[in-house]
Structure formats: C-alpha cells, structure tokens
CSV table of C-alpha atoms and ligand atoms in Angstrom, one decimal:
chain,number,residue,atom,x,y,z
A,272,UNK,CA,5.8,-16.2,-9.7
A,273,UNK,CA,3.6,-18.1,-7.3
A,274,UNK,CA,2.2,-15.3,-5.2
A,275,UNK,CA,-1.4,-14.2,-5.7
A,276,UNK,CA,-2.5,-11.4,-3.7
A,277,UNK,CA,-6.2,-12.8,-3.9
A,278,UNK,CA,-5.3,-15.4,-0.9
A,279,UNK,CA,-4.4,-12.2,1.0
A,280,UNK,CA,-6.7,-9.5,0.0
A,281,UNK,CA,-8.2,-7.3,2.9
A,282,UNK,CA,-6.0,-8.7,5.6
A,283,UNK,CA,-4.4,-6.8,8.2
A,284,UNK,CA,-1.3,-5.9,6.0
A,285,UNK,CA,-3.8,-4.5,3.5
A,286,UNK,CA,-5.5,-2.6,6.3
A,287,UNK,CA,-2.2,-0.6,7.2
A,288,UNK,CA,-1.1,-0.2,3.4
A,289,UNK,CA,-4.7,1.1,2.2
A,290,UNK,CA,-5.1,3.4,5.2
A,291,UNK,CA,-1.8,4.9,4.4
A,292,UNK,CA,-2.6,5.2,0.7
A,293,UNK,CA,-5.9,6.9,1.1
A,294,UNK,CA,-4.2,9.4,3.5
A,295,UNK,CA,-1.3,10.1,1.1
A,296,UNK,CA,-4.0,10.5,-1.5
A,297,UNK,CA,-6.3,13.2,0.7
A,298,UNK,CA,-2.9,14.7,1.4
A,299,UNK,CA,-1.8,15.4,-2.1
A,300,UNK,CA,-5.4,16.8,-2.9
A,301,UNK,CA,-4.9,19.7,-0.6
A,302,UNK,CA,-3.2,21.5,-3.7
A,303,UNK,CA,-5.2,22.0,-6.8
A,304,UNK,CA,-2.1,20.9,-8.9
A,305,UNK,CA,-2.4,17.3,-10.5
A,306,UNK,CA,-0.4,14.5,-9.2
A,307,UNK,CA,0.5,11.1,-10.2
A,308,UNK,CA,0.7,7.9,-8.3
A,309,UNK,CA,3.0,4.8,-9.6
A,310,UNK,CA,1.9,1.9,-8.2
A,311,UNK,CA,4.7,-0.6,-8.8
A,312,UNK,CA,3.3,-4.2,-7.8
A,313,UNK,CA,-0.4,-3.5,-8.7
A,314,UNK,CA,-2.0,-6.9,-8.4
A,315,UNK,CA,-5.4,-7.3,-10.2
A,316,UNK,CA,-6.9,-4.2,-9.1
A,317,UNK,CA,-9.9,-5.5,-6.8
A,318,UNK,CA,-10.8,-8.8,-5.2
A,319,UNK,CA,-13.9,-11.0,-5.0
A,320,UNK,CA,-14.1,-12.0,-1.3
A,321,UNK,CA,-16.4,-14.8,-2.4
A,322,UNK,CA,-13.8,-16.5,-4.6
A,323,UNK,CA,-12.3,-20.1,-4.0
A,324,UNK,CA,-8.7,-18.3,-3.2
A,325,UNK,CA,-10.3,-15.7,-0.7
A,326,UNK,CA,-12.3,-18.2,1.1
A,327,UNK,CA,-9.5,-20.5,1.2
A,328,UNK,CA,-7.7,-18.4,3.6
A,329,UNK,CA,-10.3,-16.1,4.9
A,330,UNK,CA,-7.6,-13.4,5.7
A,331,UNK,CA,-10.0,-10.3,5.2
A,332,UNK,CA,-12.1,-11.7,8.1
A,333,UNK,CA,-9.3,-10.8,10.4
A,334,UNK,CA,-8.7,-7.4,8.7
A,335,UNK,CA,-11.4,-5.2,7.0
A,336,UNK,CA,-14.4,-7.2,8.1
A,337,UNK,CA,-13.3,-6.2,11.6
A,338,UNK,CA,-12.6,-2.7,10.8
A,339,UNK,CA,-16.1,-2.3,9.1
A,340,UNK,CA,-18.0,-4.3,11.9
A,341,UNK,CA,-16.3,-2.1,14.8
A,342,UNK,CA,-17.5,0.9,16.5
A,343,UNK,CA,-15.2,3.8,15.2
A,344,UNK,CA,-14.4,6.6,17.5
A,345,UNK,CA,-15.0,10.1,15.7
A,346,UNK,CA,-11.3,11.1,15.2
A,347,UNK,CA,-10.5,7.6,13.7
A,348,UNK,CA,-13.7,7.5,11.5
A,349,UNK,CA,-12.7,10.9,10.1
A,350,UNK,CA,-9.4,9.6,9.0
A,351,UNK,CA,-10.5,6.4,7.5
A,352,UNK,CA,-13.7,8.0,6.0
A,353,UNK,CA,-12.1,8.2,2.2
A,354,UNK,CA,-11.0,4.5,2.3
A,355,UNK,CA,-14.3,2.9,4.0
A,356,UNK,CA,-16.5,4.9,1.7
A,357,UNK,CA,-14.8,3.3,-1.6
A,358,UNK,CA,-15.1,-0.1,0.3
A,359,UNK,CA,-18.9,0.8,1.0
A,360,UNK,CA,-19.4,2.1,-2.5
A,361,UNK,CA,-18.2,-1.3,-4.1
A,362,UNK,CA,-20.6,-3.2,-1.7
A,363,UNK,CA,-23.9,-1.2,-2.0
A,364,UNK,CA,-25.8,-4.2,-0.6
A,365,UNK,CA,-23.9,-4.1,2.7
A,366,UNK,CA,-22.5,-7.7,2.7
A,367,UNK,CA,-18.6,-7.3,2.0
A,368,UNK,CA,-17.9,-9.3,-1.0
A,369,UNK,CA,-15.7,-6.9,-3.2
A,370,UNK,CA,-12.3,-5.4,-1.7
A,371,UNK,CA,-10.6,-2.6,-3.6
A,372,UNK,CA,-7.0,-3.3,-4.0
A,373,UNK,CA,-4.7,-0.4,-4.3
A,374,UNK,CA,-5.2,0.3,-8.0
A,375,UNK,CA,-9.1,0.7,-7.4
A,376,UNK,CA,-8.8,2.4,-4.1
A,377,UNK,CA,-6.4,5.2,-5.8
A,378,UNK,CA,-8.4,5.4,-8.9
A,379,UNK,CA,-11.9,6.2,-7.0
A,380,UNK,CA,-10.1,8.7,-4.8
A,381,UNK,CA,-8.4,10.5,-7.9
A,382,UNK,CA,-9.7,13.7,-9.3
A,383,UNK,CA,-10.1,14.2,-12.9
A,384,UNK,CA,-6.7,15.7,-13.5
A,385,UNK,CA,-4.7,12.9,-11.5
A,386,UNK,CA,-3.1,10.1,-13.0
A,387,UNK,CA,-2.1,6.6,-11.9
A,388,UNK,CA,0.5,4.4,-13.5
A,389,UNK,CA,0.2,0.6,-12.8
A,390,UNK,CA,2.9,-2.0,-13.2
A,391,UNK,CA,2.4,-5.7,-12.8
A,392,UNK,CA,4.5,-8.5,-13.8
A,393,UNK,CA,2.4,-11.6,-13.5
A,394,UNK,CA,0.8,-12.3,-16.9
A,395,UNK,CA,-2.6,-13.4,-15.7
A,396,UNK,CA,-3.0,-10.9,-13.0
A,397,UNK,CA,-1.8,-8.0,-15.4
A,398,UNK,CA,-4.4,-9.2,-18.0
A,399,UNK,CA,-7.1,-8.8,-15.1
A,400,UNK,CA,-5.9,-5.4,-14.2
A,401,UNK,CA,-5.6,-4.2,-17.8
A,402,UNK,CA,-9.2,-5.5,-18.6
A,403,UNK,CA,-10.4,-3.6,-15.3
A,404,UNK,CA,-9.0,-0.2,-16.7
A,405,UNK,CA,-9.4,-0.7,-20.5
A,406,UNK,CA,-10.3,2.7,-21.9
A,407,UNK,CA,-9.7,4.7,-18.6
A,408,UNK,CA,-7.6,7.8,-20.0
A,409,UNK,CA,-6.4,8.5,-16.4
A,410,UNK,CA,-4.8,5.1,-15.9
A,411,UNK,CA,-2.0,3.5,-17.5
A,412,UNK,CA,-1.3,-0.4,-16.9
A,413,UNK,CA,1.8,-1.8,-17.9
A,414,UNK,CA,3.1,-5.3,-18.2
A,415,UNK,CA,6.5,-4.7,-16.8
A,416,UNK,CA,8.8,-5.3,-13.6
A,417,UNK,CA,8.0,-3.0,-11.0
A,418,UNK,CA,11.9,-2.4,-10.2
A,419,UNK,CA,12.4,-1.3,-14.0
A,420,UNK,CA,9.5,0.9,-13.8
A,421,UNK,CA,10.7,3.1,-10.9
A,422,UNK,CA,13.9,3.5,-13.1
A,423,UNK,CA,12.0,4.5,-16.1
A,424,UNK,CA,8.7,6.6,-15.0
A,425,UNK,CA,10.4,8.8,-12.6
A,426,UNK,CA,10.1,11.6,-12.0
A,427,UNK,CA,6.5,11.8,-13.4
A,428,UNK,CA,5.9,14.9,-15.7
A,429,UNK,CA,3.3,16.3,-13.1
A,430,UNK,CA,6.4,16.6,-10.7
A,431,UNK,CA,4.2,15.9,-7.8
A,432,UNK,CA,2.9,12.6,-6.5
A,433,UNK,CA,4.2,9.3,-4.9
A,434,UNK,CA,5.2,5.8,-5.6
A,435,UNK,CA,3.6,2.7,-4.0
A,436,UNK,CA,6.1,-0.1,-3.5
A,437,UNK,CA,4.2,-3.2,-2.4
A,438,UNK,CA,6.1,-6.4,-3.7
A,439,UNK,CA,5.5,-9.9,-3.2
A,440,UNK,CA,8.5,-11.0,-1.3
A,441,UNK,CA,8.9,-14.3,-3.1
A,442,UNK,CA,12.4,-14.1,-3.9
A,443,UNK,CA,15.1,-14.2,-1.0
A,444,UNK,CA,16.9,-11.0,-2.0
A,445,UNK,CA,13.4,-8.8,-2.4
A,446,UNK,CA,14.7,-6.3,0.3
A,447,UNK,CA,18.1,-5.7,-1.4
A,448,UNK,CA,16.6,-5.4,-4.6
A,449,UNK,CA,14.0,-2.9,-3.1
A,450,UNK,CA,16.8,-0.9,-1.4
A,451,UNK,CA,18.8,-0.7,-4.6
A,452,UNK,CA,15.8,0.2,-6.8
A,453,UNK,CA,14.5,2.7,-4.4
A,454,UNK,CA,17.8,4.5,-3.8
A,455,UNK,CA,18.0,4.8,-7.7
A,456,UNK,CA,14.4,6.0,-8.1
A,457,UNK,CA,15.1,8.7,-5.3
A,458,UNK,CA,18.6,9.9,-7.0
A,459,UNK,CA,16.3,10.5,-10.0
A,460,UNK,CA,13.5,12.1,-8.1
A,461,UNK,CA,14.4,13.0,-4.3
A,462,UNK,CA,11.5,15.3,-3.9
A,463,UNK,CA,8.9,12.4,-4.4
A,464,UNK,CA,7.3,10.5,-1.6
A,465,UNK,CA,8.1,6.9,-1.6
A,466,UNK,CA,5.7,4.4,0.6
A,467,UNK,CA,7.2,0.8,0.9
A,468,UNK,CA,5.1,-2.0,2.5
A,469,UNK,CA,6.9,-5.1,4.0
A,470,UNK,CA,5.9,-8.0,6.2
A,471,UNK,CA,7.5,-8.0,9.7
A,472,UNK,CA,9.5,-11.2,9.4
A,473,UNK,CA,13.0,-10.1,8.4
A,474,UNK,CA,14.0,-7.4,10.7
A,475,UNK,CA,17.6,-7.6,9.9
A,476,UNK,CA,16.8,-6.8,6.2
A,477,UNK,CA,14.4,-3.9,7.3
A,478,UNK,CA,17.2,-2.5,9.3
A,479,UNK,CA,19.7,-2.9,6.4
A,480,UNK,CA,17.3,-1.2,4.2
A,481,UNK,CA,17.0,1.8,6.8
A,482,UNK,CA,20.8,1.8,7.1
A,483,UNK,CA,21.3,2.1,3.2
A,484,UNK,CA,18.8,4.9,2.9
A,485,UNK,CA,20.5,7.0,5.8
A,486,UNK,CA,23.9,6.5,4.2
A,487,UNK,CA,22.7,7.8,1.0
A,488,UNK,CA,21.5,10.8,2.6
A,489,UNK,CA,17.8,10.6,2.8
A,490,UNK,CA,16.8,12.9,5.5
A,491,UNK,CA,13.0,12.3,6.1
A,492,UNK,CA,12.2,8.7,6.6
A,493,UNK,CA,9.2,7.5,8.6
A,494,UNK,CA,8.5,3.8,9.9
A,495,UNK,CA,5.3,2.4,10.7
A,496,UNK,CA,4.3,-1.1,12.1
A,497,UNK,CA,0.9,-2.8,12.9
A,498,UNK,CA,1.4,-6.2,14.5
A,499,UNK,CA,-1.7,-8.5,15.0
A,500,UNK,CA,0.6,-10.9,17.1
A,501,UNK,CA,0.8,-14.7,17.0
A,502,UNK,CA,-2.5,-16.4,17.0
A,503,UNK,CA,-0.9,-19.9,17.4
A,504,UNK,CA,2.3,-21.7,16.7
A,505,UNK,CA,1.9,-21.8,13.0
A,506,UNK,CA,1.5,-18.0,12.7
A,507,UNK,CA,4.0,-17.0,10.0
A,508,UNK,CA,3.6,-13.3,10.0
A,509,UNK,CA,3.4,-11.2,13.1
A,510,UNK,CA,2.1,-8.1,11.2
A,511,UNK,CA,3.5,-5.8,8.5
A,512,UNK,CA,5.3,-2.2,8.4
A,513,UNK,CA,5.8,0.5,6.0
A,514,UNK,CA,8.6,3.0,5.5
A,515,UNK,CA,8.0,6.2,3.8
A,516,UNK,CA,10.5,8.6,2.4
A,517,UNK,CA,9.6,12.1,2.3
A,518,UNK,CA,6.0,11.4,4.0
A,519,UNK,CA,3.4,14.2,4.1
A,520,UNK,CA,4.0,16.3,7.4
A,521,UNK,CA,0.6,15.3,8.5
A,522,UNK,CA,1.0,11.3,8.3
A,523,UNK,CA,2.9,10.4,11.6
A,524,UNK,CA,0.3,12.4,13.8
A,525,UNK,CA,-2.6,10.6,11.8
A,526,UNK,CA,-0.9,7.2,12.3
A,527,UNK,CA,-0.6,8.0,16.0
A,528,UNK,CA,-4.5,8.0,15.8
A,529,UNK,CA,-5.1,5.2,13.6
A,530,UNK,CA,-2.7,2.6,14.5
A,531,UNK,CA,-3.4,2.1,18.4
A,532,UNK,CA,-7.2,1.8,17.2
A,533,UNK,CA,-6.4,-0.6,14.5
A,534,UNK,CA,-4.3,-2.8,17.2
A,535,UNK,CA,-7.3,-2.5,19.8
A,536,UNK,CA,-9.5,-4.5,17.3
A,537,UNK,CA,-7.2,-6.5,15.1
A,538,UNK,CA,-4.9,-7.7,17.6
A,539,UNK,CA,-4.9,-11.6,17.7
A,540,UNK,CA,-2.1,-12.6,20.5
A,541,UNK,CA,1.1,-12.1,22.0
A,542,UNK,CA,3.6,-9.7,20.1
A,543,UNK,CA,0.6,-7.5,19.0
A,544,UNK,CA,1.4,-3.8,19.0
A,545,UNK,CA,2.1,-0.8,16.8
A,546,UNK,CA,4.7,1.7,16.3
A,547,UNK,CA,5.2,4.9,14.7
A,548,UNK,CA,8.8,6.2,14.4
A,549,UNK,CA,10.5,9.2,12.7
A,550,UNK,CA,14.0,7.2,11.8
A,551,UNK,CA,15.6,10.4,10.4
A,552,UNK,CA,14.3,13.9,11.0
A,553,UNK,CA,13.6,16.4,8.0
B,3,SAM,N1,-0.6,-3.5,-4.4
B,3,SAM,C1,-1.5,-4.4,-4.4
B,3,SAM,C2,-2.8,-4.0,-3.7
B,3,SAM,O1,-2.6,-3.5,-2.6
B,3,SAM,O2,-3.9,-4.3,-3.9
B,3,SAM,C3,-1.2,-5.9,-4.1
B,3,SAM,C4,0.2,-6.3,-4.7
B,3,SAM,S1,0.6,-7.8,-4.2
B,3,SAM,C5,1.2,-7.9,-2.5
B,3,SAM,C6,2.4,-7.8,-5.2
B,3,SAM,C7,2.1,-8.1,-6.7
B,3,SAM,O3,3.1,-7.8,-7.2
B,3,SAM,C8,1.5,-9.4,-7.1
B,3,SAM,O4,0.4,-9.1,-8.0
B,3,SAM,C9,2.5,-10.0,-7.8
B,3,SAM,O5,2.2,-10.7,-9.1
B,3,SAM,C10,3.4,-8.7,-8.5
B,3,SAM,N2,4.7,-8.8,-8.6
B,3,SAM,C11,5.6,-9.6,-8.1
B,3,SAM,N3,7.0,-9.5,-8.7
B,3,SAM,C12,6.9,-8.2,-9.6
B,3,SAM,C13,7.7,-7.5,-10.1
B,3,SAM,N4,8.9,-7.6,-10.1
B,3,SAM,N5,7.1,-6.4,-10.6
B,3,SAM,C14,6.0,-6.2,-10.7
B,3,SAM,N6,4.7,-6.9,-10.2
B,3,SAM,C15,5.5,-7.9,-9.6
C-alpha cells in the first residue's frame, strides 16, 4: 500500500467528493431520525497543507484554494456553505493550513444522534485516524479492509444513511473488486445510498461497473463528472467522477448548479468539463 492521500488532499477530486458528501449529509438531516455514514476508505481524517507531502504536489492549490479565493454566486454559496464553513472553522486565522478529509467533514456536520463508521487499511494512516477520534462516542474507527466492511456492517442499525466509497485505485482490478463489493452490499441493503468516487482514467472499467449495476437491477443511478482538463502533456488525471446509487432526489439539480461553477474556476486546459447524467431513472 503506497498510496497516501496527503499528496492529494484538497485537490479537484476532493472538491467534487467533499461537496457531494456535504450535500448528502444536509439531505439526510432533513428528517430528525438519526442516520449512519460508513466511510470505507477513510484516510487519516484531516490534512496538514504545510506538510512535506502536501507541499511536494501542491494539488490543493488547484482545488480548495481556488474555491475559497473565488467570488461565489449566491446560489452556489448556499449549497457550499456547510462544507466551506467546516474548512473555515478549521482555519480560524484565515490562512488555509488544514484541510478536512471525509471523516472530519462528516463528523463536523453530524448531529449528536448521527453515527460515523470509518475503516482504513493502511496501518500508519489508521493510527492517525484512530488517534484523531479517540474517545468520540459517535465515531467508530476500524482497522479493516473497506470491501469487507461493506459486507459486515450493512445495513446499519439506524436503517438510514449512506456509504462513501473512495478507494486508492492502486491495484489493477480495483474497479471489478469495487463492483462486486458494492453489489454484495446493495443486496444486503438495497435502500441505502452509495456514493462511489473514481478518477476518470479508465472509462472502460467505469462503463463495465455501470453495466453490472444495471444488470443487477439497480434502478436509480446518477453519474457526476468534473474534469479540469490537461494542463500539460504529463497530466495523468483529467478529472474525477462519482456514481451514486439511490441519490437524494435533490442531488442532480444541486450538482447542475455546482459543477458548471466548479468547472469555471478549476479548469486547466483542453478536455475540461462537467456532466450530470441520470444513468437509470428511478
Ligand atoms: N476518503 C478520504 C477523504 O476523502 O479524506 C480519502 C481516502 S484515500 C482516496 C483512500 C484511502 O484508502 C487511503 O488512505 C488508503 O490507505 C486506504 N485504503 C487502500 N486500500 C484500502 C482497503 N482495501 N480498505 C480500506 N482502506 C484502504
């Protein structure tokens, strides 16, 4: 396991992922009933943007830094407010030095009755994560393979909530593994919401995953894409995408407001763009 999210924290992929994560939480809080989030590939929780790793790539400067520096139109600001408030609260002096990963973002937006289960397999990253949430009765950190977690912890006892699936894509067959694991989870908990993030590199694998979901009978599938484009011949990732199973009915419209705006401030070169597609209707 070589992947360390510290090199990528706050980049354009995180912008898409964390904007969606915050909107999911806002939606689940429309009802008083508690819910649970399972974050299968949790990382270390939050990121020091002054560290050697983050400074080496500086990816956050092309992502969250641009979002915070931009003039945000009202409709967009209203949708981003919960996420950006967490980012600003973590950086009270104004300078952006700490970036909330999915665990800290989720934890800060949760109510007292909501619960968060975090699994992380990298031993060093798991130690940082479990130290961060030590003694927090709303958060359970588990040193476990996220693919196994989906088979073990679903459905949650709250019977409401969602699963964030954000793998490192280090291994060649990650898409196939993910497809199998998500389908297994969906069979255990067909009413759950699943939010899957991936880089937009291997479009064939993404298509295969969508086909497998459709063939299994999944009926509400939303695809989101945000592409920065190629800033130079060496650019490896054009952008990233997310697939949502059983998304909140509000999400597609919210993303039609957010993604063109993200694209307008984050684009870097040819191939930039955004997309919101309902792959299979409800
Ligand atoms: N979700 C995090 C966030 O938004 O802040 C970032 C997660 S990062 C993209 C992927 C993480 O998955 C890495 O920390 C990596 O160590 C971990 N990982 C890799 N394989 C795993 C597995 N099979 N189960 C659980 N975690 C895994």
